[in-house]
mmCIF file of C-alpha atoms and ligand atoms in Angstrom:
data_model
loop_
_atom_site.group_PDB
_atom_site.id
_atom_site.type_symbol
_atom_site.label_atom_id
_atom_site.label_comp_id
_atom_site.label_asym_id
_atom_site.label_seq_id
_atom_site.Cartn_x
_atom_site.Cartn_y
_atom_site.Cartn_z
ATOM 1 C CA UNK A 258 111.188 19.869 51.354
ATOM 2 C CA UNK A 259 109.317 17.818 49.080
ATOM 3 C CA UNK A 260 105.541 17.797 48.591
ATOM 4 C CA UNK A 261 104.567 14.311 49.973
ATOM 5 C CA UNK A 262 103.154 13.097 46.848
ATOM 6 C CA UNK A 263 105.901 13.908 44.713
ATOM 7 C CA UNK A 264 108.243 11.713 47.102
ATOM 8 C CA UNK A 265 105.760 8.928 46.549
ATOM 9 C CA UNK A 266 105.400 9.177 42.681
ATOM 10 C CA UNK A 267 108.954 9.390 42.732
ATOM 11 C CA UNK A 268 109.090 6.374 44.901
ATOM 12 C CA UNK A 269 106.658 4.746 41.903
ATOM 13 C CA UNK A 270 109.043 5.577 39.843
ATOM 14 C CA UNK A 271 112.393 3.954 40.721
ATOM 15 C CA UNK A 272 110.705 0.484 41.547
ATOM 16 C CA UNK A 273 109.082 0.475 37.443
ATOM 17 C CA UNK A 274 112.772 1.748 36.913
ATOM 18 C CA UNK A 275 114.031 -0.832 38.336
ATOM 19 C CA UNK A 276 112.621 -3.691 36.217
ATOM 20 C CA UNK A 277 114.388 -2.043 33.506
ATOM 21 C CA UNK A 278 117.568 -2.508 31.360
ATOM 22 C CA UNK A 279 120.093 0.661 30.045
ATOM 23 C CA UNK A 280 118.706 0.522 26.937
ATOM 24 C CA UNK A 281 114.576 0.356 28.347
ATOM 25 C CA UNK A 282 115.875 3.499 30.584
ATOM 26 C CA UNK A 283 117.445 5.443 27.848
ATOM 27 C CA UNK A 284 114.127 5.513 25.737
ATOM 28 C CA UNK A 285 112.170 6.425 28.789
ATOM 29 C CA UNK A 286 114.402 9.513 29.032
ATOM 30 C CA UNK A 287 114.003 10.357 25.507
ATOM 31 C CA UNK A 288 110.513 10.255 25.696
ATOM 32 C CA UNK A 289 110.496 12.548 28.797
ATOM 33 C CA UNK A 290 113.032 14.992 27.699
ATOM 34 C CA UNK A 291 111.733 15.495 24.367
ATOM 35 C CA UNK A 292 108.418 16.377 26.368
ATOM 36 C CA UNK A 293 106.329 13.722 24.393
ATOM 37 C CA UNK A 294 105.077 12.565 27.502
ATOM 38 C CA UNK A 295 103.639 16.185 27.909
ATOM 39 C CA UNK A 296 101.379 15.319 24.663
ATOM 40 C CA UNK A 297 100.510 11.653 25.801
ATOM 41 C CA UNK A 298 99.679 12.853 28.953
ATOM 42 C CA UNK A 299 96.781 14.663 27.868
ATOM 43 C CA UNK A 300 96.072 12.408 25.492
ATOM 44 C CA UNK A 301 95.611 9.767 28.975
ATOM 45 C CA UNK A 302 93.512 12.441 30.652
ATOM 46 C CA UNK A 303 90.997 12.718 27.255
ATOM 47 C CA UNK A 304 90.499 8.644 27.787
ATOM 48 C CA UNK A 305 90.113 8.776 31.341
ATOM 49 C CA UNK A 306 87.135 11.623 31.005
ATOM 50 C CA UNK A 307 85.203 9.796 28.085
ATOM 51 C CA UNK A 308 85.643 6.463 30.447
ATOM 52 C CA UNK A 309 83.673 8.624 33.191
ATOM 53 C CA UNK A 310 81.060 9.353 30.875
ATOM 54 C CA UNK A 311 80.945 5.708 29.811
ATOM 55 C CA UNK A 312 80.464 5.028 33.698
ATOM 56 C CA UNK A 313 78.088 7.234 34.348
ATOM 57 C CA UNK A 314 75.668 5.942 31.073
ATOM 58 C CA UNK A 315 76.548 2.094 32.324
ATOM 59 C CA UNK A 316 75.529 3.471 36.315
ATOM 60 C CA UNK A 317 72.066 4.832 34.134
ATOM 61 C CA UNK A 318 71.630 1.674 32.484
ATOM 62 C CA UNK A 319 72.083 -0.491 36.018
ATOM 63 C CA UNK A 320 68.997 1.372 37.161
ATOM 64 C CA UNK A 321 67.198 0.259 34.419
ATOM 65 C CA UNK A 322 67.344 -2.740 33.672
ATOM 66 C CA UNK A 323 67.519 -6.357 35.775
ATOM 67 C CA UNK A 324 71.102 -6.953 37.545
ATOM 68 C CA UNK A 325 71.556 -9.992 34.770
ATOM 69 C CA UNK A 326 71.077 -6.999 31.972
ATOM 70 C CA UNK A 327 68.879 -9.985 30.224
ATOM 71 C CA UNK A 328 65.216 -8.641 29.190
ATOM 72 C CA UNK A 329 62.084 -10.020 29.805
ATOM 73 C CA UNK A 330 61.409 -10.697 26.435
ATOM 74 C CA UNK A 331 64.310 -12.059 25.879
ATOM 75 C CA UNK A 332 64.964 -15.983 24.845
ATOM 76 C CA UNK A 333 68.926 -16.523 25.169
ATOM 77 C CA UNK A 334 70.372 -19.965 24.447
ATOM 78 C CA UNK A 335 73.220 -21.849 24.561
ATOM 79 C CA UNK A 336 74.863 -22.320 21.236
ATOM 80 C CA UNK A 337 75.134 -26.062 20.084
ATOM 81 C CA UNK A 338 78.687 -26.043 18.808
ATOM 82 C CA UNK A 339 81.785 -23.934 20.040
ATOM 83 C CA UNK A 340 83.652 -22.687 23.058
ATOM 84 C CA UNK A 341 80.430 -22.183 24.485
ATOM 85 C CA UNK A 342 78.503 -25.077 23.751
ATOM 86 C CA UNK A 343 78.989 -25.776 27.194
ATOM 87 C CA UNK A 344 77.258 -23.183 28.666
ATOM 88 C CA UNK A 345 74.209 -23.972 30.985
ATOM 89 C CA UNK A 346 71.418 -22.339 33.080
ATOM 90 C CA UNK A 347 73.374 -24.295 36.212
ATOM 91 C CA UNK A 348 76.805 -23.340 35.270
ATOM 92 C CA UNK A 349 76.798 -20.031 33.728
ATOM 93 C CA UNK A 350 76.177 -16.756 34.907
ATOM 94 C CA UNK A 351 75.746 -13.381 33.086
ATOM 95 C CA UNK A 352 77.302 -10.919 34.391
ATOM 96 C CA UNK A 353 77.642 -7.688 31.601
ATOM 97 C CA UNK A 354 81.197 -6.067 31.209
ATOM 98 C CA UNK A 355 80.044 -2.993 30.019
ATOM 99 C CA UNK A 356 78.057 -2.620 33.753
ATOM 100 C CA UNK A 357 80.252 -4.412 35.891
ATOM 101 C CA UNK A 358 84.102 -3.912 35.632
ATOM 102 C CA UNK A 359 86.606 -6.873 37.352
ATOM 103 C CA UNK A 360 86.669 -4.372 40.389
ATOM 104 C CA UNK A 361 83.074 -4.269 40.825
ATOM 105 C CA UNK A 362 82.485 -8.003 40.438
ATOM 106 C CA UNK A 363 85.364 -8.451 43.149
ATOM 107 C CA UNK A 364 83.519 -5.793 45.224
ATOM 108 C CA UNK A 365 79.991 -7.915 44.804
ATOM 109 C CA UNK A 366 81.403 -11.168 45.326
ATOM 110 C CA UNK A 367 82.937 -9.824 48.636
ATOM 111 C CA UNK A 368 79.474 -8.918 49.601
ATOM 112 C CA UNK A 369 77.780 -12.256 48.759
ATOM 113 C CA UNK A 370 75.999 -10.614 45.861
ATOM 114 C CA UNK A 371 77.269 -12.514 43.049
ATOM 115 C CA UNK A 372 78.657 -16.118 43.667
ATOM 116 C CA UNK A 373 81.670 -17.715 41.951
ATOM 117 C CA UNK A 374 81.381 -21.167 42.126
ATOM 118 C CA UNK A 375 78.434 -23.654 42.091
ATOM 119 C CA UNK A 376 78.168 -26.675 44.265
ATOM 120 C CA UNK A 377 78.255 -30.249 41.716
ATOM 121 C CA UNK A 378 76.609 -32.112 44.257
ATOM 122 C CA UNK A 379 75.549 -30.670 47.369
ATOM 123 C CA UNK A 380 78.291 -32.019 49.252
ATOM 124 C CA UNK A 381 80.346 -28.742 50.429
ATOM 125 C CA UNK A 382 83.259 -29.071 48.555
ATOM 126 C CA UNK A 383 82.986 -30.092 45.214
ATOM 127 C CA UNK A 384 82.255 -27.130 44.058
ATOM 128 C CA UNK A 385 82.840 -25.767 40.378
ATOM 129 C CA UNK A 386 83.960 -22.250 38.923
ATOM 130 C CA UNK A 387 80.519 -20.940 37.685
ATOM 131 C CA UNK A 388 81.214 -19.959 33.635
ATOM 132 C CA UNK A 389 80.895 -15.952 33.191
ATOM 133 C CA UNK A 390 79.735 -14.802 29.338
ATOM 134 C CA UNK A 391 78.805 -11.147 29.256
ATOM 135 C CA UNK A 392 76.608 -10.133 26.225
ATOM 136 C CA UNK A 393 78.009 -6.478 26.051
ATOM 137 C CA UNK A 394 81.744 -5.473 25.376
ATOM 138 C CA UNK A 395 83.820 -4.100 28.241
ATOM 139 C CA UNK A 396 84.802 -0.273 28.451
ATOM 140 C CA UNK A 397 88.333 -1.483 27.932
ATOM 141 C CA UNK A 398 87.547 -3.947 24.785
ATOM 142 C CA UNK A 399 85.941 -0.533 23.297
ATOM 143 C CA UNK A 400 89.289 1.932 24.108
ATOM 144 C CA UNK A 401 91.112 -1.011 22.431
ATOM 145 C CA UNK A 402 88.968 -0.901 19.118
ATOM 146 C CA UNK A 403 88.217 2.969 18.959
ATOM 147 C CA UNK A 404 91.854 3.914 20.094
ATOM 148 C CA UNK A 405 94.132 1.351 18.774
ATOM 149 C CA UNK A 406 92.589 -0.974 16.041
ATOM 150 C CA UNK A 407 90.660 1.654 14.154
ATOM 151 C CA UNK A 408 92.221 4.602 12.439
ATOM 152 C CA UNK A 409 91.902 7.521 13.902
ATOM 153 C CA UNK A 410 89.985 10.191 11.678
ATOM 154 C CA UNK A 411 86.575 8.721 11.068
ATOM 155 C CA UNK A 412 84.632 11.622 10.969
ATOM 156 C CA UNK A 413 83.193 10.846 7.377
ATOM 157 C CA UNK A 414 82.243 7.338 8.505
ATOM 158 C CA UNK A 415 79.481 5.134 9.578
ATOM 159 C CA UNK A 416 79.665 2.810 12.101
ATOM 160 C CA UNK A 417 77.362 -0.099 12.326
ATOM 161 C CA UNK A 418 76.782 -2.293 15.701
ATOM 162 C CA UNK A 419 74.862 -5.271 14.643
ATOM 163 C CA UNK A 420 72.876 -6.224 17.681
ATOM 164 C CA UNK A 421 73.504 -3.244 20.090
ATOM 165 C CA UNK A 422 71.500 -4.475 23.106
ATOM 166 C CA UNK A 423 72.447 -2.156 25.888
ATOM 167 C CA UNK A 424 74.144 0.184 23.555
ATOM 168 C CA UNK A 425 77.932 -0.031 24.949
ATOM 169 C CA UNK A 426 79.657 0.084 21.590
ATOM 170 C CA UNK A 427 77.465 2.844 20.562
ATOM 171 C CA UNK A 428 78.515 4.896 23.776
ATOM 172 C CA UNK A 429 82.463 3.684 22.991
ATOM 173 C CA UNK A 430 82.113 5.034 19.437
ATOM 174 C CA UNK A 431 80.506 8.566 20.682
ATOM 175 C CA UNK A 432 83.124 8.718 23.476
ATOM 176 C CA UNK A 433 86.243 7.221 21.924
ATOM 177 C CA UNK A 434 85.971 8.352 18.436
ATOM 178 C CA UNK A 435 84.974 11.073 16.249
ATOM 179 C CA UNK A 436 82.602 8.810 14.101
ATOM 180 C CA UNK A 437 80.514 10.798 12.196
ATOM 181 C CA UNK A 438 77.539 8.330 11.993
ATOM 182 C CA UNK A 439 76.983 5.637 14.755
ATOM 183 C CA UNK A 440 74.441 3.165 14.638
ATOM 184 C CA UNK A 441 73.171 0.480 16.392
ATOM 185 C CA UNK A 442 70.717 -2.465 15.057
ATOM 186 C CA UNK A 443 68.596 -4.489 17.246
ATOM 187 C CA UNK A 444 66.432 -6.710 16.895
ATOM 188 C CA UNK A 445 64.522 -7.023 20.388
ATOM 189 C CA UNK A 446 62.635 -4.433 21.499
ATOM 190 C CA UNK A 447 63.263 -3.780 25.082
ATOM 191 C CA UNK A 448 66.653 -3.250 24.709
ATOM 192 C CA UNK A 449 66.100 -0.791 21.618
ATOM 193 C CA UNK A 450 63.789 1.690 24.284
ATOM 194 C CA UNK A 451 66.980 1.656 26.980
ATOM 195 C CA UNK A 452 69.435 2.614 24.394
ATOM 196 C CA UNK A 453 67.025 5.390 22.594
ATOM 197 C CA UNK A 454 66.223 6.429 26.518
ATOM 198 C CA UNK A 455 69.981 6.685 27.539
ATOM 199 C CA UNK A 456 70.504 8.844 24.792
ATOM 200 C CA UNK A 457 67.983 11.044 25.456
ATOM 201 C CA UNK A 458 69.180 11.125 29.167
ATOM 202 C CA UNK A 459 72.680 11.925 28.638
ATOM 203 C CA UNK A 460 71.942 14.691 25.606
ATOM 204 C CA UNK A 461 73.975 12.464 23.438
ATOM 205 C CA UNK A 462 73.334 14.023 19.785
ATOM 206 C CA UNK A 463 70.905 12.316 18.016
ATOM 207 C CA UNK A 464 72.125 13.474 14.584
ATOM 208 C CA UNK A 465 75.265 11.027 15.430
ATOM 209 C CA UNK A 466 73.934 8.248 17.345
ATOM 210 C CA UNK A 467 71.072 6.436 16.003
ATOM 211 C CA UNK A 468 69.197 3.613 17.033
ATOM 212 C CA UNK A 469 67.084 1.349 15.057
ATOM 213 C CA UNK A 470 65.089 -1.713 15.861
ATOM 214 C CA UNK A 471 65.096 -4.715 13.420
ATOM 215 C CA UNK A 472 66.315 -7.604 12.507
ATOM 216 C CA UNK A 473 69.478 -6.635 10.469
ATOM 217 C CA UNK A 474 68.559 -8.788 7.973
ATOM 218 C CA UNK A 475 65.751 -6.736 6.964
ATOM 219 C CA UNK A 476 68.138 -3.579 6.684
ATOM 220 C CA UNK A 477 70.340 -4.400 3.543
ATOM 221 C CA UNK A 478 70.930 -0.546 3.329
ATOM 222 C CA UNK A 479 72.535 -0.244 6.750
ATOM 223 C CA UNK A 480 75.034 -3.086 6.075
ATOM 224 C CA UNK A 481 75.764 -1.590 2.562
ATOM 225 C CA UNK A 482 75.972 1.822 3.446
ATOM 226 C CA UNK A 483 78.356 1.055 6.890
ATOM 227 C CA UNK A 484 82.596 1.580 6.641
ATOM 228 C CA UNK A 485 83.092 -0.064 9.944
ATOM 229 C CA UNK A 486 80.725 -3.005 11.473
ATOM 230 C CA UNK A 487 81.168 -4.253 14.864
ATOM 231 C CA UNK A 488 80.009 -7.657 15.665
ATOM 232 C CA UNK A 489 79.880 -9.366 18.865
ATOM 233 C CA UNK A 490 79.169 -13.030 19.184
ATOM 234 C CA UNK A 491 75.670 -13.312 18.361
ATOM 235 C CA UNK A 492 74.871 -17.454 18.361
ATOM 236 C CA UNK A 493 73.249 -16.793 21.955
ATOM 237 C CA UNK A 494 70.497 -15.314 20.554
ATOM 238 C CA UNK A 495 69.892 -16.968 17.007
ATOM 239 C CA UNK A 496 69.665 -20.300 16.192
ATOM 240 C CA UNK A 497 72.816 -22.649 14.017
ATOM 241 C CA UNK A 498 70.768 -21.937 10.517
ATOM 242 C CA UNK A 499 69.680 -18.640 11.500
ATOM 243 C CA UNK A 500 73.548 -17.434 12.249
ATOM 244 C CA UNK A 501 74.697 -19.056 9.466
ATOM 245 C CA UNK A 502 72.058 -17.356 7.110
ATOM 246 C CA UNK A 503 73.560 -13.956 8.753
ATOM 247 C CA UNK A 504 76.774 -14.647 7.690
ATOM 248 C CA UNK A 505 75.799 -15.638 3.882
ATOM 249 C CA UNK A 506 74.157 -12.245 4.092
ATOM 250 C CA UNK A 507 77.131 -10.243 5.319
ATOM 251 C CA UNK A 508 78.927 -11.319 2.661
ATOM 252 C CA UNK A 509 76.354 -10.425 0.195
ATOM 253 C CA UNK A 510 76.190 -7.147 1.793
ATOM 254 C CA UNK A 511 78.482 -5.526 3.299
ATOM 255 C CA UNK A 512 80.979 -3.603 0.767
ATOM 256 C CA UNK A 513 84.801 -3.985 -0.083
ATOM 257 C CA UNK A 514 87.226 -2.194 1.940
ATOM 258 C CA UNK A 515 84.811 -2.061 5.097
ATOM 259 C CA UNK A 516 86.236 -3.089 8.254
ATOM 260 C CA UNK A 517 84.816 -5.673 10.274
ATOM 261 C CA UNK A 518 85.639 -6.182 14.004
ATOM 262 C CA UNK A 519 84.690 -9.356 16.092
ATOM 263 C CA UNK A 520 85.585 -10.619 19.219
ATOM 264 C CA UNK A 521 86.011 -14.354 17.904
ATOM 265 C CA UNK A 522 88.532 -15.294 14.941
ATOM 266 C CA UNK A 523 86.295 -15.309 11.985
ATOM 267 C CA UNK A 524 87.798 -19.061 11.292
ATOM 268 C CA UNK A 525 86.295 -20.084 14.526
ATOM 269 C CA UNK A 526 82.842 -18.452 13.719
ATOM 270 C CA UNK A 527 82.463 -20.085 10.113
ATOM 271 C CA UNK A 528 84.094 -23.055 11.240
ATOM 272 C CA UNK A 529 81.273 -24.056 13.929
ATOM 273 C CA UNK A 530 79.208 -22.907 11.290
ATOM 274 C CA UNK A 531 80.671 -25.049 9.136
ATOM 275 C CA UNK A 532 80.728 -22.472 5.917
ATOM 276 C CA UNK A 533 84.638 -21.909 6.439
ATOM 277 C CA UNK A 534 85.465 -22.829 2.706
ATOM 278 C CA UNK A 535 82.898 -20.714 1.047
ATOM 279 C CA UNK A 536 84.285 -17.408 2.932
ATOM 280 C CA UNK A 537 87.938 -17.809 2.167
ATOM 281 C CA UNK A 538 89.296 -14.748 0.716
ATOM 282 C CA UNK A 539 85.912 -12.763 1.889
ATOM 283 C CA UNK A 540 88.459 -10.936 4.525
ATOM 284 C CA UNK A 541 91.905 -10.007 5.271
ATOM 285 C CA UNK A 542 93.182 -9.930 8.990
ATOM 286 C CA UNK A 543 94.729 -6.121 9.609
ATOM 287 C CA UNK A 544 97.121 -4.484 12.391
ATOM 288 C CA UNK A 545 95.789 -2.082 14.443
ATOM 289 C CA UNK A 546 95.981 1.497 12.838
ATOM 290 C CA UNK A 547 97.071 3.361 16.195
ATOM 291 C CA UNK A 548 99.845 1.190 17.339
ATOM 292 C CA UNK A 549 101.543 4.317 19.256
ATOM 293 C CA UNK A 550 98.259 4.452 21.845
ATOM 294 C CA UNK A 551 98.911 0.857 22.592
ATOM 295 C CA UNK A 552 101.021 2.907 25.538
ATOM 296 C CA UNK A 553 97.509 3.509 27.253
ATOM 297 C CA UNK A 554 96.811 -0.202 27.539
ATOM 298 C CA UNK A 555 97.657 -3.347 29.091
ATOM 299 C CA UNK A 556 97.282 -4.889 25.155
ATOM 300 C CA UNK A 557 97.876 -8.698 26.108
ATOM 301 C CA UNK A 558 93.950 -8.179 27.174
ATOM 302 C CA UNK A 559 92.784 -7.837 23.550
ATOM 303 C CA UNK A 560 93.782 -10.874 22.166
ATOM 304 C CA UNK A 561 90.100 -11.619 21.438
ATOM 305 C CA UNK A 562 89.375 -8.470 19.443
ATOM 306 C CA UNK A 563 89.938 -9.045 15.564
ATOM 307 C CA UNK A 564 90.167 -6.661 13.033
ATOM 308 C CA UNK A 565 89.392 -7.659 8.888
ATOM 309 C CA UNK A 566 88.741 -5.578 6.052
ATOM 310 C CA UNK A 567 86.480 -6.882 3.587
ATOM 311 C CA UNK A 568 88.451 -7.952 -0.120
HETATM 312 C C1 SAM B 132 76.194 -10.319 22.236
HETATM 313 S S1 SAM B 132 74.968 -9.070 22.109
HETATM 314 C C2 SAM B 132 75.970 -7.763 21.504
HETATM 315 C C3 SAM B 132 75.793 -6.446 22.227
HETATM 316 C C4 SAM B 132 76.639 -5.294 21.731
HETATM 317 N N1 SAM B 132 76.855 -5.320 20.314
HETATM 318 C C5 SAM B 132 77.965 -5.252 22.439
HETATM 319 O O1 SAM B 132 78.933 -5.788 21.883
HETATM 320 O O2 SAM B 132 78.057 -4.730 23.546
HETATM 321 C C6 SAM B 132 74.117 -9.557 20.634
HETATM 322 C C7 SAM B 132 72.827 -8.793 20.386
HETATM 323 O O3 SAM B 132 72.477 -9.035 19.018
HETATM 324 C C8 SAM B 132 71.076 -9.037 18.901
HETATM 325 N N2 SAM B 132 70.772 -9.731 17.641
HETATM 326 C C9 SAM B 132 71.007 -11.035 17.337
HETATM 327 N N3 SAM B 132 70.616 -11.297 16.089
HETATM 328 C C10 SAM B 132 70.143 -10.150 15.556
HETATM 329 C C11 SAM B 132 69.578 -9.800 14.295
HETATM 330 N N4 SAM B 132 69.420 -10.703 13.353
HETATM 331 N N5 SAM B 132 69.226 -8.510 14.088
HETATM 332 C C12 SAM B 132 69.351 -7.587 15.070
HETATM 333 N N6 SAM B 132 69.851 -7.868 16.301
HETATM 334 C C13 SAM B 132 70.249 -9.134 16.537
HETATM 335 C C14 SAM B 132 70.617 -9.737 20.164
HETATM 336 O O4 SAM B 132 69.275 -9.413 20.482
HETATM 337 C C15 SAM B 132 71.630 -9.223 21.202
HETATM 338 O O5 SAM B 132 71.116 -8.130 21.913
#
């Protein structure tokens, strides 16, 4: 007799089967008789540890900072122009994606904690979806970058996070990659004493991870010196000519052949900025570098996650 569980992954297994056409089928059996899966397998079980470590540093950071993840000292606006423009203090919410996955937000709206909607008018039913932004990247956003956009060996490289906040791409980088040099740039200083105490918390090794707090543009060397720089939409915290001074200064900066990843086309940053025609032919767009791990992920997610290399 069969072990229970084996009868259900088996189970599992015929309905994904299935869904699938002779030719789908005869690939899967390749890939299982040639015992490849053996080697992916582990591969799945490496991710899935580093992602525990990830939780456990975001479970850290939830005890340390407010349930918005927005400092004190903080002043976070609205941008004028783009997607976002619309954003409000009445419509939007911020809930951060590195501390609260979709299942926990499910989980918190189930318990009343966090709301969905917001009511137009006070009248019961015309309610609105509230807007969600998170300022930090998701755990899954930074398997998709470390594990599938970048290339794999980076041990002789430095990794810059312009605006690290919380720290999650830091954490992604030490977990996901073997990055010899991570570091993240920040300008507020709140948010530089959580990262520098969640490293010290979780032994992270400090001759790897490295946090410093300024305003990027006063650390030329960083920018210069980087091989990959991570940039997540910044325009909530620095004003239209500030942001577009950034930019001018990336460009000045940062060195050929360095990749640069953002989670907004670059045409739709310089565009609301309205510098599109002096950057052409700063960047190219690239493919990912580690196609064959887009098996660990559902990859229609990462639409949003672009990957250039500076001409
Ligand atoms: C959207 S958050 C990005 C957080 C993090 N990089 C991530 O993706 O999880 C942007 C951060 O950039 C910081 N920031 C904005 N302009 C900056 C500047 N000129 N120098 C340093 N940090 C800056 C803000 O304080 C904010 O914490």
């Amino acid at each position: 007799m069969e072990d229970d569980s084996v009868v259900t992954a088996k189970h599992s297994v015929l309905e994904i089967f299935s869904d699938l056409d002779a030719s789908q089928l005869d690939s899967i059996e390749q890939w299982i008789c040639s015992h490849s899966y053996k080697k992916d397998l582990e591969h799945f079980k490496a991710l899935q540890n580093s992602e525990k470590m990830l939780i456990k540093i975001g479970n850290s950071i939830k005890k340390i900072v407010p349930f918005e993840a927005e400092m004190p000292s903080e002043v976070i606006t609205p941008p004028m122009v783009g997607d976002q423009s619309d954003c409000n203090k009445v419509n939007t919410l911020h809930v951060d994606e590195f501390l609260y996955d979709e299942m926990e937000v499910n989980d918190l709206v189930k318990k009343g904690k966090l709301k969905r909607r917001y009511c137009r008018d006070c009248t019961s039913r015309n309610v609105q979806d509230l807007i969600y932004i998170s300022h930090s990247m998701s755990r899954q956003a930074l398997k998709y970058i470390f594990k599938v956009q970048l290339p794999k060996e980076l041990e002789d490289k430095q990794i810059l996070d312009v605006g690290s906040r919380l720290g999650a791409v830091l954490y992604g980088a030490y977990y996901f990659s073997n990055a010899g040099t991570i570091i993240g740039i920040e300008m507020n200083e709140e948010c530089c004493d959580v990262q520098k105490r969640i490293i010290e918390q979780h032994s992270l090794d400090s001759n790897r991870i490295k946090v410093v707090h300024s305003d990027v543009m006063e650390r030329s060397d960083l920018v210069a010196n980087s091989d990959i720089i991570i940039i997540n939409i910044l325009e909530f915290f620095v004003d239209h000519e500030k942001h577009k001074e950034m930019w001018y200064f990336f460009k000045k900066h940062i060195k050929k052949g360095t990749y640069l990843i953002c989670n907004r086309s670059m045409n739709d940053t310089l565009a609301n900025l309205d510098i599109f025609e002096e950057f052409l032919n700063w960047l190219s767009i690239c493919k990912p570098n580690q196609m064959e791990n887009e098996i660990f992920f559902d990859v229609e997610d990462y639409s949003e996650l672009y990957l250039y290399t500076v001409n």
